[in-house]
XYZ file of C-alpha atoms in Angstrom:
335
model
C -8.099 32.769 -5.064
C -10.299 31.661 -2.194
C -10.943 27.943 -1.762
C -12.614 25.881 0.948
C -10.585 22.938 2.209
C -12.008 20.099 4.294
C -9.499 17.936 6.136
C -10.780 14.609 7.495
C -7.837 13.262 9.452
C -6.863 12.931 13.152
C -4.497 15.911 13.092
C -2.672 17.534 15.984
C -2.329 21.267 16.539
C 0.995 21.430 14.690
C -0.496 19.756 11.621
C -3.449 22.157 11.557
C -1.218 25.201 12.009
C 1.074 24.079 9.183
C -1.860 23.572 6.829
C -3.425 26.944 7.590
C -0.064 28.706 7.177
C 0.681 27.003 3.841
C -1.972 28.953 1.914
C -3.377 31.637 4.262
C -6.058 32.789 1.803
C -7.755 29.375 1.881
C -10.466 28.524 4.416
C -10.072 25.273 6.352
C -12.355 22.961 8.279
C -10.968 20.055 10.303
C -12.934 16.923 11.162
C -11.913 13.515 12.424
C -12.772 10.680 10.054
C -15.525 9.477 12.380
C -17.007 12.972 12.687
C -17.511 14.027 9.077
C -20.874 15.559 8.180
C -22.512 15.874 4.780
C -22.738 19.656 5.168
C -18.949 19.887 5.525
C -18.339 17.736 2.465
C -20.793 19.757 0.390
C -19.100 22.971 1.539
C -15.658 21.951 0.308
C -13.833 22.628 -2.950
C -10.960 20.408 -1.808
C -11.075 17.344 0.443
C -8.127 15.708 2.158
C -8.991 12.357 3.706
C -11.238 9.443 2.906
C -14.591 10.960 3.793
C -17.562 8.588 3.304
C -18.140 7.834 -0.367
C -21.863 8.422 0.092
C -21.130 12.029 1.086
C -18.401 12.658 -1.490
C -20.782 11.492 -4.221
C -23.158 14.374 -3.384
C -20.540 17.079 -3.964
C -20.802 18.015 -7.643
C -18.380 20.954 -7.478
C -15.390 19.355 -5.749
C -12.232 20.245 -7.662
C -9.633 18.055 -5.980
C -9.804 14.947 -3.829
C -6.644 13.974 -1.934
C -6.888 10.446 -0.603
C -5.120 9.533 2.617
C -4.393 6.094 1.142
C -2.240 4.895 -1.730
C -5.166 3.083 -3.362
C -8.354 5.206 -3.343
C -10.273 2.462 -5.187
C -13.758 3.309 -3.925
C -13.437 6.938 -5.041
C -12.402 6.036 -8.585
C -15.646 4.291 -9.439
C -17.807 6.110 -12.015
C -20.193 8.615 -10.496
C -18.370 9.131 -7.195
C -16.342 12.180 -8.220
C -16.995 14.671 -11.038
C -15.087 13.815 -14.201
C -13.008 16.996 -14.001
C -12.106 16.470 -10.329
C -8.400 15.868 -9.795
C -7.566 12.794 -7.717
C -4.268 12.453 -5.902
C -3.133 9.723 -3.556
C -0.724 9.334 -0.656
C 2.133 7.729 -2.581
C 5.267 8.611 -0.655
C 3.632 8.496 2.774
C 3.537 4.784 3.518
C 6.848 3.424 2.227
C 8.558 3.594 5.614
C 5.792 2.077 7.752
C 4.767 -0.714 5.392
C 8.281 -1.740 4.351
C 9.188 -2.104 8.039
C 6.073 -4.253 8.569
C 7.182 -6.397 5.621
C 10.634 -6.860 7.154
C 9.108 -7.862 10.486
C 6.803 -10.369 8.804
C 9.581 -11.817 6.657
C 11.944 -12.320 9.593
C 9.176 -13.723 11.781
C 8.226 -16.346 9.201
C 11.821 -17.250 8.295
C 12.870 -17.695 11.906
C 9.671 -19.561 12.985
C 8.867 -16.811 15.496
C 5.127 -17.066 14.967
C 5.151 -20.840 15.408
C 7.042 -20.419 18.669
C 4.445 -17.893 19.809
C 1.792 -20.537 19.167
C 3.757 -22.980 21.331
C 4.229 -20.366 24.024
C 0.466 -19.842 24.172
C 0.153 -23.585 24.715
C 2.953 -23.477 27.361
C 5.074 -25.861 25.311
C 8.886 -25.978 25.506
C 9.247 -27.665 22.129
C 12.012 -26.823 19.659
C 11.113 -26.910 15.967
C 13.333 -29.521 14.376
C 14.342 -27.876 11.120
C 16.879 -25.266 10.043
C 15.768 -21.653 9.847
C 16.406 -19.496 6.803
C 18.675 -16.549 6.289
C 18.304 -13.248 4.490
C 21.855 -12.992 3.173
C 21.865 -14.297 -0.387
C 18.091 -14.834 -0.491
C 16.395 -13.944 -3.776
C 13.642 -11.392 -3.220
C 11.106 -10.693 -5.959
C 9.398 -7.346 -5.410
C 6.232 -7.383 -7.509
C 5.302 -3.718 -7.592
C 8.052 -1.104 -7.446
C 6.171 1.965 -6.344
C 7.015 3.754 -3.122
C 6.261 0.759 -0.891
C 7.913 -1.868 -3.072
C 10.982 0.284 -3.657
C 11.370 0.994 0.046
C 11.204 -2.695 0.858
C 13.575 -3.593 -1.978
C 16.117 -1.103 -0.663
C 15.908 -2.488 2.871
C 16.127 -6.103 1.707
C 19.222 -5.253 -0.317
C 20.835 -3.560 2.691
C 20.359 -6.780 4.665
C 22.182 -8.802 2.026
C 19.384 -10.128 -0.175
C 19.468 -10.240 -3.970
C 16.536 -8.186 -5.226
C 14.696 -8.373 -8.530
C 11.981 -5.796 -9.160
C 8.855 -6.288 -11.245
C 7.066 -3.303 -12.769
C 3.943 -3.134 -14.895
C 6.125 -1.865 -17.718
C 9.840 -1.182 -18.004
C 11.192 1.623 -20.142
C 14.589 0.875 -21.740
C 15.957 4.296 -20.817
C 15.071 3.960 -17.108
C 18.182 2.953 -15.136
C 18.014 -0.041 -12.802
C 18.196 1.025 -9.135
C 21.480 0.155 -7.462
C 19.631 -1.996 -4.906
C 18.259 -4.342 -7.595
C 19.942 -6.974 -9.725
C 17.460 -6.069 -12.428
C 13.944 -4.745 -12.921
C 11.719 -6.635 -15.336
C 8.278 -6.117 -16.811
C 5.287 -7.945 -15.367
C 5.173 -9.996 -18.553
C 8.390 -11.665 -17.343
C 7.037 -12.543 -13.903
C 6.804 -16.276 -14.595
C 10.470 -16.398 -15.569
C 11.522 -15.003 -12.184
C 9.250 -17.007 -9.865
C 11.257 -20.270 -9.807
C 14.270 -18.453 -8.284
C 12.444 -16.361 -5.682
C 12.761 -17.219 -1.987
C 10.462 -14.328 -1.091
C 7.693 -12.837 -3.225
C 6.647 -9.405 -1.973
C 3.432 -8.013 -3.469
C 2.570 -4.304 -3.269
C 0.157 -3.959 -6.184
C -3.075 -1.961 -6.559
C -6.379 -3.712 -7.083
C -7.094 -3.557 -10.830
C -8.567 -5.938 -13.412
C -4.986 -6.548 -14.545
C -3.838 -7.672 -11.081
C -6.984 -9.581 -10.080
C -5.919 -13.101 -8.967
C -2.497 -12.538 -10.472
C -1.337 -15.219 -8.079
C -3.564 -18.207 -8.781
C -2.976 -21.971 -8.668
C -1.054 -21.925 -11.938
C 1.259 -19.170 -10.765
C 1.847 -20.779 -7.375
C 2.867 -23.946 -9.226
C 5.641 -21.931 -10.896
C 7.038 -20.741 -7.566
C 10.137 -22.151 -5.966
C 9.310 -24.923 -3.507
C 9.054 -23.406 -0.042
C 8.865 -19.769 -1.141
C 7.415 -17.157 1.200
C 4.656 -14.778 0.071
C 3.968 -11.333 1.528
C 1.049 -9.197 0.362
C 0.521 -5.571 1.388
C -1.192 -4.305 -1.773
C -4.720 -5.554 -2.334
C -6.130 -8.909 -1.327
C -7.650 -9.432 -4.764
C -4.147 -9.935 -6.167
C -4.099 -13.422 -4.606
C -6.549 -16.281 -5.125
C -7.189 -17.131 -1.466
C -8.320 -20.712 -2.152
C -5.219 -21.366 -4.235
C -3.041 -19.942 -1.464
C -4.612 -22.273 1.082
C -3.770 -25.252 -1.119
C -0.224 -23.966 -1.720
C 0.318 -23.640 2.032
C -1.092 -27.083 2.766
C 1.085 -28.723 0.124
C 4.205 -26.909 1.330
C 4.690 -25.230 -2.028
C 4.432 -21.948 -0.118
C 6.304 -22.106 3.187
C 4.556 -19.151 4.757
C 2.395 -16.162 3.896
C 2.345 -12.770 5.580
C -0.934 -11.080 4.689
C -2.040 -7.581 5.604
C -4.753 -7.783 2.940
C -7.075 -10.635 1.996
C -9.860 -11.522 -0.384
C -12.518 -11.204 0.882
C -11.807 -8.465 3.371
C -12.450 -8.585 6.266
C -11.652 -12.286 6.148
C -14.694 -14.287 7.376
C -14.189 -16.163 10.636
C -14.798 -19.508 8.923
C -12.262 -18.973 6.117
C -9.650 -21.768 5.982
C -6.758 -19.293 5.866
C -7.281 -18.622 9.578
C -6.434 -22.219 10.354
C -3.202 -22.375 8.384
C -0.214 -22.138 10.765
C 1.930 -20.792 7.933
C -0.419 -17.853 7.307
C 0.102 -14.750 9.443
C -2.753 -12.268 9.018
C -3.087 -8.662 10.159
C -6.236 -6.541 9.600
C -4.990 -4.204 6.845
C -3.131 -2.028 9.323
C 0.489 -2.169 8.178
C -0.016 1.395 7.009
C -2.847 3.614 8.239
C -1.490 5.791 11.054
C -0.001 3.066 13.245
C 3.367 4.764 12.690
C 2.911 8.485 13.557
C 5.410 9.485 10.874
C 2.909 8.337 8.232
C 0.429 11.053 9.182
C 3.240 13.624 9.133
C 4.078 12.464 5.603
C 0.468 12.775 4.410
C 0.258 16.326 5.722
C 3.583 17.187 4.060
C 2.410 15.748 0.732
C -0.841 17.690 0.924
C 0.919 20.952 1.791
C 3.309 20.362 -1.109
C 0.383 19.979 -3.504
C -1.759 22.640 -1.861
C 0.860 25.277 -2.659
C 1.026 24.048 -6.245
C -2.781 24.133 -6.466
C -2.861 27.729 -5.210
C -0.268 28.705 -7.823
C -2.067 26.924 -10.655
C 0.714 24.351 -11.074
C 0.155 20.667 -11.925
C -0.429 18.446 -8.922
C 1.868 15.555 -8.086
C 0.606 12.035 -7.308
C -2.286 12.286 -9.764
C -4.091 8.955 -10.060
C -5.051 7.564 -13.442
C -8.678 6.496 -13.067
C -8.215 3.634 -15.535
C -4.957 2.058 -14.347
C -5.387 3.270 -10.724
C -1.666 4.006 -10.546
C -0.125 7.315 -9.586
C 2.139 8.278 -12.435
C 3.979 11.153 -14.057
C 1.054 12.721 -15.905
C -0.673 16.012 -16.694
C 2.518 17.830 -15.803
C 2.782 16.252 -12.345
C 5.012 13.485 -11.049
C 4.826 10.496 -8.726
C 6.318 11.212 -5.320
C 8.572 8.880 -3.370
C 9.404 8.909 0.319
C 11.429 12.090 0.206
C 9.062 14.592 1.784
């Protein structure tokens, strides 16, 4: 079997050599994301990397699209990819990088580090007159227990927190991870919110999750809870979050994603001292290991593709989740 594979990622020589050696009978082209041409996209049977949607849409024979992100939302819209094109995502690549970002954000907010940075910029020697918070014994509610949420839950547990996981659905025969007190279905979210000191969101952007955290849900939260969001900005009603921060209902919010995104310069979230915002870069390739993981995942699936085996990390175009389906499975950070 001879297939043409386009790779649109900033790879090094070792990455390229590993890809070419994985299935020698395949033909490869390598382009950086900012140097992808329509001719290359049209040439390919398989694409690794988030090439421009406008170009991908023109390829009517593409057989498999491997996203370099966990949420390839733009590529799942009708008409972008052929109906019979397999779509896989990068689940398993980002758990390490993003869970470490979440830990850094959580500690920074709890210990007032960001407020002290503000005072340093103003050359103020001014202690903050209130007790800081601890991690040991804190209740952490991980809303989303995919690769990212599970990685963070495991790390929070190791630091002494009590972790409760929230999944879209919970199967009775699925054992609870040893790093969680329990894992509940999303339908039970409201029952868990009043006890949560930290709410960590790592959800995809779907109609089901749109504005999941609105004014009504913030009202159910424990007074002074902290919110972290690394999934999609649409999960949180930004106006409701502003009000929750101003009232003190939410003590602080660490946001790597916002709605809208990019966040306009005049949006009130920018002015909230309790909101710490980064430009959707907790993942990407800021940690070099992430790119290694993406290449490993692709090589893993590329060999299966060449052998006619089901691909892992297949994305359901309706739910937008990677799941065990069509003979494949959902990968975790093991590669």
